[in-house]
Coordinates of C-alpha atoms and ligand atoms in Angstrom, one line a residue:
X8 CA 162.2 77.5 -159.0
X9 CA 164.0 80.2 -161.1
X10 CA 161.6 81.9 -163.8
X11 CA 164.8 81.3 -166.3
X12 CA 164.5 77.6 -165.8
X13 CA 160.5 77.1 -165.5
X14 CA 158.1 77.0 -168.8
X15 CA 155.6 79.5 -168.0
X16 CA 154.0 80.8 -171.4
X17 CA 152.0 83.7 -170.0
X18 CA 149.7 85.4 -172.8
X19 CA 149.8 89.4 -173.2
X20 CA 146.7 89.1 -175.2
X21 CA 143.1 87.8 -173.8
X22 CA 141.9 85.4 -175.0
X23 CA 138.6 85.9 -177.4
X24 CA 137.3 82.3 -176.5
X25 CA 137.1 82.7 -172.9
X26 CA 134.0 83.9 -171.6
X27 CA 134.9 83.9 -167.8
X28 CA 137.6 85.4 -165.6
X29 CA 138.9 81.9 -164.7
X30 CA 138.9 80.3 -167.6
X31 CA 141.0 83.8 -169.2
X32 CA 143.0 83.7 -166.3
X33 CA 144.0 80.2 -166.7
X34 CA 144.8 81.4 -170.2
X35 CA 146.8 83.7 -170.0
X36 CA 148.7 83.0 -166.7
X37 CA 150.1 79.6 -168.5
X38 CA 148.4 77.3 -166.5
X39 CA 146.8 75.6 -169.1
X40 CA 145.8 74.8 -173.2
X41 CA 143.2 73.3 -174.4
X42 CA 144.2 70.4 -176.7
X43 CA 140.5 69.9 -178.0
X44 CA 136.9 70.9 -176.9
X45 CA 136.8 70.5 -173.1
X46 CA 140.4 68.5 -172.9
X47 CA 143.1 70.9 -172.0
X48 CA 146.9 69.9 -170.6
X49 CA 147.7 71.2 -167.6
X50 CA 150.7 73.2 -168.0
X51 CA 153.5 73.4 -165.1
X52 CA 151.7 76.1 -163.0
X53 CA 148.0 74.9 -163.4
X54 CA 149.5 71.4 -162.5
X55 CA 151.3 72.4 -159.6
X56 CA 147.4 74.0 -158.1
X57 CA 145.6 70.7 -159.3
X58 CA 148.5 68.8 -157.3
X59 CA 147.7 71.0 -154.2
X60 CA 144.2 70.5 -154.3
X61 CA 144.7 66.4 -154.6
X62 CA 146.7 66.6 -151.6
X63 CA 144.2 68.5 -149.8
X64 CA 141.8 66.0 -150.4
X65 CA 143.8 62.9 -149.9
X66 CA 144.6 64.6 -146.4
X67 CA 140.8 64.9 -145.0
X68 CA 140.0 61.9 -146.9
X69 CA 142.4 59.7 -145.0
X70 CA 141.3 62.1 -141.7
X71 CA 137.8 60.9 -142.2
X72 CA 138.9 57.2 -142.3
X73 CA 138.7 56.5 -146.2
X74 CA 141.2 54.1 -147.7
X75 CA 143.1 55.6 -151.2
X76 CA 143.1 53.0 -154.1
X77 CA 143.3 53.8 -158.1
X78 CA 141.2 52.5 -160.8
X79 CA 141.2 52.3 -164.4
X80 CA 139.3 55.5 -166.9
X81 CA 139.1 52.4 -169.2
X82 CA 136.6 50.4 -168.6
X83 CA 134.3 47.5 -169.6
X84 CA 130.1 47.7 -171.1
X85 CA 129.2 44.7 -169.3
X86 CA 129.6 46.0 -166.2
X87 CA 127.2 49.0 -166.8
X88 CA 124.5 46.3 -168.5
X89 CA 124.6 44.6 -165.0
X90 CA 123.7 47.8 -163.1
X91 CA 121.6 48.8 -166.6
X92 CA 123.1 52.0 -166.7
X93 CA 124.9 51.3 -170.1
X94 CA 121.9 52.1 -172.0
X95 CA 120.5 54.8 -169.6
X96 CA 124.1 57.1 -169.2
X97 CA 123.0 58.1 -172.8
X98 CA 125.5 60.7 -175.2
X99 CA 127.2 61.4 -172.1
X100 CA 129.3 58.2 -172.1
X101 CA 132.4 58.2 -174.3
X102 CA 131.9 54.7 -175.8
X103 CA 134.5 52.8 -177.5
X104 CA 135.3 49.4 -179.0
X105 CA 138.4 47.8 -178.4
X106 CA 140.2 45.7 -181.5
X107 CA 138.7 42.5 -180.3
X108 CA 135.1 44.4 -180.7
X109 CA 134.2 44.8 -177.1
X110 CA 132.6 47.6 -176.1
X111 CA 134.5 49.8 -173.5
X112 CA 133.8 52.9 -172.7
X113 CA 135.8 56.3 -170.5
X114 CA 134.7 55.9 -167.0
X115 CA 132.1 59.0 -166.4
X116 CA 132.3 57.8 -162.7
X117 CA 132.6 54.3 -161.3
X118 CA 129.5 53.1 -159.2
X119 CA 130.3 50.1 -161.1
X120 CA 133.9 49.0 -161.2
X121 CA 133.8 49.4 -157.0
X122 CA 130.5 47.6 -156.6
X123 CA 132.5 44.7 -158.9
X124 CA 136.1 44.7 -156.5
X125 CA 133.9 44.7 -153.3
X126 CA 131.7 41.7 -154.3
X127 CA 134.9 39.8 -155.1
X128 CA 136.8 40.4 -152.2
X129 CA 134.4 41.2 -149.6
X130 CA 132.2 38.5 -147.7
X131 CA 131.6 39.6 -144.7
X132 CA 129.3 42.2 -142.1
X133 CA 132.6 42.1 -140.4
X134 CA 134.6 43.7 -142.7
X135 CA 132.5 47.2 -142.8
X136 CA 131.9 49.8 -142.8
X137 CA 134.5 50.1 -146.1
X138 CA 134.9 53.8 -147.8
X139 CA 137.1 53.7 -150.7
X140 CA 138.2 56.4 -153.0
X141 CA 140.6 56.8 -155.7
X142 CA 141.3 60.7 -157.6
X143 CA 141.4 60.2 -161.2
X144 CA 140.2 61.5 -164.7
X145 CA 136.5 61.1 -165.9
X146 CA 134.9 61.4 -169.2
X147 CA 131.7 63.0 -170.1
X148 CA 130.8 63.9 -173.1
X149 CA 129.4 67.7 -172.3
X150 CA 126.8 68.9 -174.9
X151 CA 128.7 72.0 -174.1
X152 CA 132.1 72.0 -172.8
X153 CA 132.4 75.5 -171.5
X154 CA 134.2 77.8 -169.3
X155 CA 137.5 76.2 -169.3
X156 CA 138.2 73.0 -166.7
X157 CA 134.8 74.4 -165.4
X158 CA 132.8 72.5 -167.7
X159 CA 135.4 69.8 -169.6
X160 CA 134.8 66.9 -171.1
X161 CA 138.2 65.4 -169.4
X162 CA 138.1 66.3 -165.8
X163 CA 140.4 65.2 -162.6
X164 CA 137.5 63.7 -159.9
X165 CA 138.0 62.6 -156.6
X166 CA 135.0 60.0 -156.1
X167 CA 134.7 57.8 -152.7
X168 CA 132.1 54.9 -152.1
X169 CA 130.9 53.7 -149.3
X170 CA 129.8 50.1 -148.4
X171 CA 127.3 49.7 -145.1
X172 CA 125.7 46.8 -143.4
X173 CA 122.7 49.5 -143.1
X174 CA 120.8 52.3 -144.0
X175 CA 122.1 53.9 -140.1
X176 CA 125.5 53.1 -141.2
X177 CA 125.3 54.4 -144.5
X178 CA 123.4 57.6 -143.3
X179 CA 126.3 57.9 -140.6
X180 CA 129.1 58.1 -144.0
X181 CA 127.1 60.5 -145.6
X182 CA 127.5 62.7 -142.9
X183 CA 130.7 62.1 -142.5
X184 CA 131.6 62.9 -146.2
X185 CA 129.3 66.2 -145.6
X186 CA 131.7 66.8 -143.0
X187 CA 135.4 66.1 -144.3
X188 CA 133.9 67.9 -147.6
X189 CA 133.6 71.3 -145.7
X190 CA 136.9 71.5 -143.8
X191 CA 138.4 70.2 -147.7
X192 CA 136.7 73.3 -148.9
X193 CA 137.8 75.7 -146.2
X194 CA 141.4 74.4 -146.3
X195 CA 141.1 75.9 -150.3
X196 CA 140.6 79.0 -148.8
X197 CA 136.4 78.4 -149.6
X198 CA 133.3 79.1 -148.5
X199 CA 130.7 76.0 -150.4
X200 CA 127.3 75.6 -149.2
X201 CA 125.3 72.2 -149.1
X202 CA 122.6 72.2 -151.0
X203 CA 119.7 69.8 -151.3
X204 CA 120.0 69.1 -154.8
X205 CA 118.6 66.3 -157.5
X206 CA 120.3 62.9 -157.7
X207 CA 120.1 62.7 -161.6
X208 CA 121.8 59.4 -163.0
X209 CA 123.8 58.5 -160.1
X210 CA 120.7 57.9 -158.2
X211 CA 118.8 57.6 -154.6
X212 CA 116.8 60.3 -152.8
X213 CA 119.3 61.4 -150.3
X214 CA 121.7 64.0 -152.1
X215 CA 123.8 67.2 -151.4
X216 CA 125.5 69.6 -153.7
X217 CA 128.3 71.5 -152.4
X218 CA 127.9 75.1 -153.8
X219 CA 130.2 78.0 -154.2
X220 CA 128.8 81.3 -155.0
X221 CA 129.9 83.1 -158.1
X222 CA 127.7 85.3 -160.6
X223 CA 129.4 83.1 -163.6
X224 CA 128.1 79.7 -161.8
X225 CA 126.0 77.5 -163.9
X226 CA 123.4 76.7 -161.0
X227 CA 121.0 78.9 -159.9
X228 CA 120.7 78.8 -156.2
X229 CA 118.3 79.8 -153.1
X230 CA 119.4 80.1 -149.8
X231 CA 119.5 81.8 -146.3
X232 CA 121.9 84.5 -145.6
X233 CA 123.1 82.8 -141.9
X234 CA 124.7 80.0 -143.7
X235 CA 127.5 81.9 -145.1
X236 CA 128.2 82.7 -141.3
X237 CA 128.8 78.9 -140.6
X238 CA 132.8 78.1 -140.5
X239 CA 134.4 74.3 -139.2
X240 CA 137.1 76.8 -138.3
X241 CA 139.5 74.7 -136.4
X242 CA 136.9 72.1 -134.7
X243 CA 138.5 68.8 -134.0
X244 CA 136.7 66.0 -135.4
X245 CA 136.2 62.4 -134.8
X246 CA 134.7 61.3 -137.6
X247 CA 134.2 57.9 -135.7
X248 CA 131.3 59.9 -133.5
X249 CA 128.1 59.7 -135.4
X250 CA 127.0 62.1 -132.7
X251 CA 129.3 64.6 -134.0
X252 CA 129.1 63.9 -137.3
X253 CA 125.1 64.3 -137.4
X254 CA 125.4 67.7 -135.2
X255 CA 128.0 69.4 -137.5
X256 CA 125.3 68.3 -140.3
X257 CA 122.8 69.1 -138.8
X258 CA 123.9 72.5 -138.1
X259 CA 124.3 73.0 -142.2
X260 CA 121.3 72.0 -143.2
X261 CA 118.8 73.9 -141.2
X262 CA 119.2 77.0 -142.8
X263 CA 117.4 76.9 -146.3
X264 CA 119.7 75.8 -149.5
X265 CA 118.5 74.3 -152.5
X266 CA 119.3 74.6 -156.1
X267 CA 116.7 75.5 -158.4
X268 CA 116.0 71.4 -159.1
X269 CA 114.7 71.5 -155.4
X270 CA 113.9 74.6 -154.8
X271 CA 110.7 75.3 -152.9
X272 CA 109.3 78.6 -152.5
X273 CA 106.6 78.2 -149.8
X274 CA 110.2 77.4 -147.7
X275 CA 111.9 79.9 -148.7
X276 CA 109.3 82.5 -148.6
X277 CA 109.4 81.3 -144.9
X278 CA 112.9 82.9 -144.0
X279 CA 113.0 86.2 -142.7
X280 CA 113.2 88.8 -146.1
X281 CA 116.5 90.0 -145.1
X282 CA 118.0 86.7 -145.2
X283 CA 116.5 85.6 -148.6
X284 CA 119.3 85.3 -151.0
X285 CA 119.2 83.6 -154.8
X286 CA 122.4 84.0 -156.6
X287 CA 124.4 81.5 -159.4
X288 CA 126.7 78.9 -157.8
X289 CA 129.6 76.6 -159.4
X290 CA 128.9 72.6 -157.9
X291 CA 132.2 71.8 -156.8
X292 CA 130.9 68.4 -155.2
X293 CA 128.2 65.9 -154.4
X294 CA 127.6 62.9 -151.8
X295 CA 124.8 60.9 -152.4
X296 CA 123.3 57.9 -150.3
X297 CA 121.3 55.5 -152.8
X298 CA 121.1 52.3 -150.8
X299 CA 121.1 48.9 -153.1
X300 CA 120.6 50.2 -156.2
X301 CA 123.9 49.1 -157.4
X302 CA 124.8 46.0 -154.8
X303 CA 120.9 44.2 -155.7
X304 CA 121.6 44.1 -159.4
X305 CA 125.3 43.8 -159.3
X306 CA 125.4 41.1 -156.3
X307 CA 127.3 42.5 -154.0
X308 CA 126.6 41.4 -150.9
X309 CA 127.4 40.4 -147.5
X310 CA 126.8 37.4 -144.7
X311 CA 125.0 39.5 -141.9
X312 CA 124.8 38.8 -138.3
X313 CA 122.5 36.2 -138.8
X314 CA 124.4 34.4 -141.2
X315 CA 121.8 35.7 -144.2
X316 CA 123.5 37.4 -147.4
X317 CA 122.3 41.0 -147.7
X318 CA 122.9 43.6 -149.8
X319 CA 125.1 46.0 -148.9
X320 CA 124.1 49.9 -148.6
X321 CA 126.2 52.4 -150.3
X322 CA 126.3 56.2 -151.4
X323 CA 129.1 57.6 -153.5
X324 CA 130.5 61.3 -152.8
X325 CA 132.1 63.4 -155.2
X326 CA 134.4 65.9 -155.6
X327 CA 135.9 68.3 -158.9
X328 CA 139.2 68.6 -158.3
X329 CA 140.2 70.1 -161.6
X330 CA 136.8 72.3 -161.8
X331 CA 137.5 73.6 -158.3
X332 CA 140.8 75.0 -159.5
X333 CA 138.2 77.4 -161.7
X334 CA 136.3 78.2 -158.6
X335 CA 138.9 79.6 -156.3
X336 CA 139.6 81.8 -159.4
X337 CA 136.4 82.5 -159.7
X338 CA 136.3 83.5 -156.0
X339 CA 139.6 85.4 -155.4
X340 CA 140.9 87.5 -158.9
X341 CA 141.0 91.6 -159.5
X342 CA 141.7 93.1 -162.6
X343 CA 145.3 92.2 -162.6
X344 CA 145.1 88.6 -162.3
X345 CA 144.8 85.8 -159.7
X346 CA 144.6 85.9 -156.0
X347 CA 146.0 82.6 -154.5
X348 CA 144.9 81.2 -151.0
X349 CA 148.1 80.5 -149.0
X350 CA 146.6 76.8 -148.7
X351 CA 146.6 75.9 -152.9
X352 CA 149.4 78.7 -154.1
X353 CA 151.6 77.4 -156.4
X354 CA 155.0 78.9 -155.1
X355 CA 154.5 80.6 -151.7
X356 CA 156.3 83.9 -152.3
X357 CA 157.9 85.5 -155.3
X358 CA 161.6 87.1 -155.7
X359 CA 161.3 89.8 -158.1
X360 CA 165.1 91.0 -158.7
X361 CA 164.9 94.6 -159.5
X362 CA 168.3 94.7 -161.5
X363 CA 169.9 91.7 -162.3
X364 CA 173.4 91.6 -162.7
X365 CA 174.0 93.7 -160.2
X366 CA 176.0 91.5 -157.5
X367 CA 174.6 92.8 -154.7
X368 CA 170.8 92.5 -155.5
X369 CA 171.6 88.8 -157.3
X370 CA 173.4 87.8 -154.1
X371 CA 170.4 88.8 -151.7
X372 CA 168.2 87.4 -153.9
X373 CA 170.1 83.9 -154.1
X374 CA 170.4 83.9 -150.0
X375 CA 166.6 84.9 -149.8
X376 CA 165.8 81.6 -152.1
X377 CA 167.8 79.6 -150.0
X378 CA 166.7 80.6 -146.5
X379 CA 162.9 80.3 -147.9
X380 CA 163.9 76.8 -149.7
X381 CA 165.6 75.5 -146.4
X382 CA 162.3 75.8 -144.5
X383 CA 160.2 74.0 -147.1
X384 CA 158.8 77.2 -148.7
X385 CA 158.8 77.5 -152.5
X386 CA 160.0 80.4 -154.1
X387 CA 159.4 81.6 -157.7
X388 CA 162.6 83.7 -158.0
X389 CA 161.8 86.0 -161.8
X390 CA 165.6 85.7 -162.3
X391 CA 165.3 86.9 -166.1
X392 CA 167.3 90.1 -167.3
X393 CA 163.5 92.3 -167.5
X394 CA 162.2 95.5 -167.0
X395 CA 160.4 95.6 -163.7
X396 CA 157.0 96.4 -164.8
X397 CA 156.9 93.6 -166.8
X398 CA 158.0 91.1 -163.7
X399 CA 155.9 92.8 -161.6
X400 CA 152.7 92.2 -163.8
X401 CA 153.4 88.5 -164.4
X402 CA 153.7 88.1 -160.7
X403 CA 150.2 89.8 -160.3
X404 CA 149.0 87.8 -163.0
X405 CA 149.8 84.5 -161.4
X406 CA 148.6 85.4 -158.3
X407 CA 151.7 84.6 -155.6
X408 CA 150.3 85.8 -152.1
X409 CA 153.4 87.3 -151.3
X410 CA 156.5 89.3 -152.9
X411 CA 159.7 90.8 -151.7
X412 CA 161.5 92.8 -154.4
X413 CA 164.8 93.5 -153.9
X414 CA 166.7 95.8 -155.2
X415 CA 169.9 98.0 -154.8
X416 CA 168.5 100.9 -153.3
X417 CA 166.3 99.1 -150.8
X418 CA 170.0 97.2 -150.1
X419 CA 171.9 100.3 -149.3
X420 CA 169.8 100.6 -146.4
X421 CA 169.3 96.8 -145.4
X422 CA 165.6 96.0 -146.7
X423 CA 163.6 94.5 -149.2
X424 CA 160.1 95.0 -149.8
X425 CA 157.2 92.5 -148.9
X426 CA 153.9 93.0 -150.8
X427 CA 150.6 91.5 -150.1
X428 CA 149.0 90.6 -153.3
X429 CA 145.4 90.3 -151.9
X430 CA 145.6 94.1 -150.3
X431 CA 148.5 94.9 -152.6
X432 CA 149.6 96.9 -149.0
X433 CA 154.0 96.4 -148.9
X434 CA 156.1 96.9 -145.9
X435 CA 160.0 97.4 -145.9
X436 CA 162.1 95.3 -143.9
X437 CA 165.4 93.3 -143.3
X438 CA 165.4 90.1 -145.2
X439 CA 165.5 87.6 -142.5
X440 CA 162.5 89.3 -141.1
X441 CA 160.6 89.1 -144.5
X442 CA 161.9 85.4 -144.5
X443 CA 160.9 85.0 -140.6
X444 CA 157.4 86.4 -141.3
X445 CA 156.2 84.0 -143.9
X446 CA 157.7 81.5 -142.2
X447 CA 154.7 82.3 -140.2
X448 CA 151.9 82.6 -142.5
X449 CA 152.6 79.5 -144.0
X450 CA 153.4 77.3 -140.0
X451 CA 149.7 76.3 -140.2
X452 CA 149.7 75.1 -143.6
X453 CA 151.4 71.8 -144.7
X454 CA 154.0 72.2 -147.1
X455 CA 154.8 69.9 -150.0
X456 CA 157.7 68.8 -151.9
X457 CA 158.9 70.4 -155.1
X458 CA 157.4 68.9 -157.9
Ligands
LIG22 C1 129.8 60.9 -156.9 C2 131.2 60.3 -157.0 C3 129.2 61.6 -159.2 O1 129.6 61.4 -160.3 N1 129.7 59.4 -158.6 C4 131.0 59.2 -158.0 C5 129.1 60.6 -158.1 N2 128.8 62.9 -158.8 S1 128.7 64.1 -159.8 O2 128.0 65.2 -159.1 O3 128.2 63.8 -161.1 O4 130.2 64.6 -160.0 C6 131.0 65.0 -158.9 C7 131.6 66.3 -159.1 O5 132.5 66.3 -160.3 C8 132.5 67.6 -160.9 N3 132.1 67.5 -162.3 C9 132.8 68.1 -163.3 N4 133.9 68.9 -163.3 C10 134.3 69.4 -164.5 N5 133.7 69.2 -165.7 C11 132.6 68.4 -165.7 N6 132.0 68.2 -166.9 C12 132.1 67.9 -164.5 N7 131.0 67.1 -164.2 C13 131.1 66.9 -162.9 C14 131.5 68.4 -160.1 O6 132.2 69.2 -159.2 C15 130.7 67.4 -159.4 O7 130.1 67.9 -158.2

């Protein structure tokens, strides 16, 4: 992409109603604008991240065995009266009435609307275990939207279900979704925790929150120092293994974490002192198990074994795709702007040309985009006739992981210069080397088209 040709409106000024560095960043690095409390567009750049982080997820979802779908926001009240959440979701549900007067409402999550396709279509013990999940936009109506896509009313969810002919089988998905949830995390370039947490309306006793620790998280949090040495690293999984599964989980949840809805401080005065940490966290997902809360009401069952309909078990597992966008913010910004993981960067590198117009500098900028384009890397090439300060701070700003300015001094003697956002360190080289080494920093991520 060529800064001339994209529409990124970055803002000089800081924003006065943004309270957090995410939510300013967001601000002012274009990436998004609020059209009303808690309901912001997302802008080219912010979409391009929130189109990253979907494909993350799709990837470890479909690893773990879960089957993609799409459903409706829309949805229907008489749904909700079967399960008898209509009346109990309370304020939170957007509730509207369609010109026939039928009560809808904007799906806050949808327990519901699977529960309703799966007792229609699905008959048999034979055809589980079933996980299906669908990424789309939710509706809750926040007492108080806050901190940007960290707290919106509108908000971009990734939210799986799984149907099980037992509580075993269901307690085997959990894990499972406990599992593909941390290597989704680390591919973001992020450490969350799992947390024993409260269940709230969704329901059951069985319930995880994935945590990532920032002072400006909304959860206050108690935990174990040896945690934050766990990584999944590059463990091969099969997600098939309930062995595995339950060892990997096993392995998370022996040190203490709880949020404070949990928290118990006989346990946690139990941990060695050194080790006792509390700190504020940001929830960037959930997996509950609940068993046949929703199948018993909503009849969705199954012919078992012994040719008895049962109710199925189930859990639902959730993840905030737009809020998590905050949180690697949140996790990886200096004074100048945003850090980017090489896994969710919008553009992999920028160009920054030093003196445009001059032939020389244009043309090895023109043959740096295309060597970068022809092996799947995206460049933002800053193309526009500026002084270099200026290009230099939008690039810090929006966080690239890696620049090479060029310019027609460096040219006289053959290089360009590659510069590390994160340690802001910059080497001098020939271009095809610059070109040849982040052709290796990116070789173990997977690159996506250009939209
Ligand atoms: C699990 C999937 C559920 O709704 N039902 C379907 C279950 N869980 S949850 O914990 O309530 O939400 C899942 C994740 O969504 C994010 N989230 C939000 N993000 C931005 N703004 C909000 N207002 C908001 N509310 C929830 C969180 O990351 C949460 O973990």
């Amino acid at each position: 992409m060529r800064l001339s040709r994209y529409f990124l409106p970055v803002l000089k000024e800081t924003p006065s109603e943004a309270q957090i560095a995410s939510h300013r960043l967001m601000l002012r690095a274009g990436m998004i604008k609020q059209a009303t409390a808690g309901i912001y567009s997302w802008l080219p750049l912010g979409f391009k991240v929130l189109r990253k982080l979907e494909n993350i997820v799709h990837e470890e979802q479909v690893r773990a065995g879960h089957v993609p779908m799409l459903m409706p926001t829309l949805q229907s009240a008489d749904l909700w009266r079967e399960s008898g959440r209509y009346d109990d979701y309370g304020a939170e549900m957007l509730r509207i009435t369609d010109r026939h007067g039928r009560d809808m409402l904007y799906g806050p999550t949808n327990e519901e609307l699977i529960t309703d396709i799966f007792r229609a279509h699905v008959g048999s013990y034979k055809d589980l275990p079933l996980t299906l999940y669908h990424i789309q936009w939710k509706f809750r109506d926040e007492v108080r939207p806050r901190f940007g896509v960290m707290r919106g009313r509108e908000f971009f969810m990734k939210d799986g279900y799984n149907f099980d002919l037992t509580k075993e089988d269901a307690l085997h998905a959990y894990n499972r979704h406990m599992v593909s949830y941390l290597r989704t995390y680390e591919r973001m370039g992020l450490q969350a925790i799992p947390m024993r947490a409260d269940s709230g309306p969704i329901g059951g006793d069985d319930t995880h929150e994935f945590l990532v620790l920032a002072e400006t998280g909304e959860s206050e949090v108690f935990y174990d120092s040896a945690i934050t040495d766990l990584k999944l690293g590059e463990r091969v999984v099969d997600y098939d293994s309930r062995a595995e599964c339950e060892d990997i989980v096993t392995e998370w949840t022996t040190p203490y974490a709880r949020t404070d809805e949990t928290h118990d401080e006989a346990k946690f005065n139990a941990i060695p002192e050194d080790r006792r940490r509390s700190s504020r966290g940001i929830e960037v997902g959930q997996i509950f198990y609940f068993g046949t809360k929703y199948s018993e009401p909503m009849g969705a069952t199954v012919q078992g074994p012994d040719g008895k309909p049962v109710p199925v078990h189930m859990g639902s597992h959730g993840i905030g795709v737009s809020r998590l966008v905050g949180a690697i913010i949140e996790a990886s910004h200096d004074d100048k702007g945003i850090i980017w993981p090489e896994g969710v960067t919008p553009f992999h590198a920028g160009i920054v040309n030093l003196k445009q117009g001059d032939s020389e500098a244009d043309a090895a900028c023109e043959a740096l985009y295309a060597s970068l384009t022809a092996l799947g890397l995206e460049p933002l090439y800053d193309d526009r006739d500026e002084r270099a300060g200026g290009k230099f701070a939008t690039m810090d700003l929006i966080g690239l992981p890696w620049r090479i300015t060029v310019g027609p001094r460096g040219l006289k003697n053959g290089v360009v210069e590659l510069t590390s956002r994160r340690t802001g360190e910059s080497e001098e080289l020939p271009p095809e080397a610059a070109v040849e080494k982040l052709a290796q920093i990116y070789a173990g991520h997977v690159l996506r088209p250009a939209f």
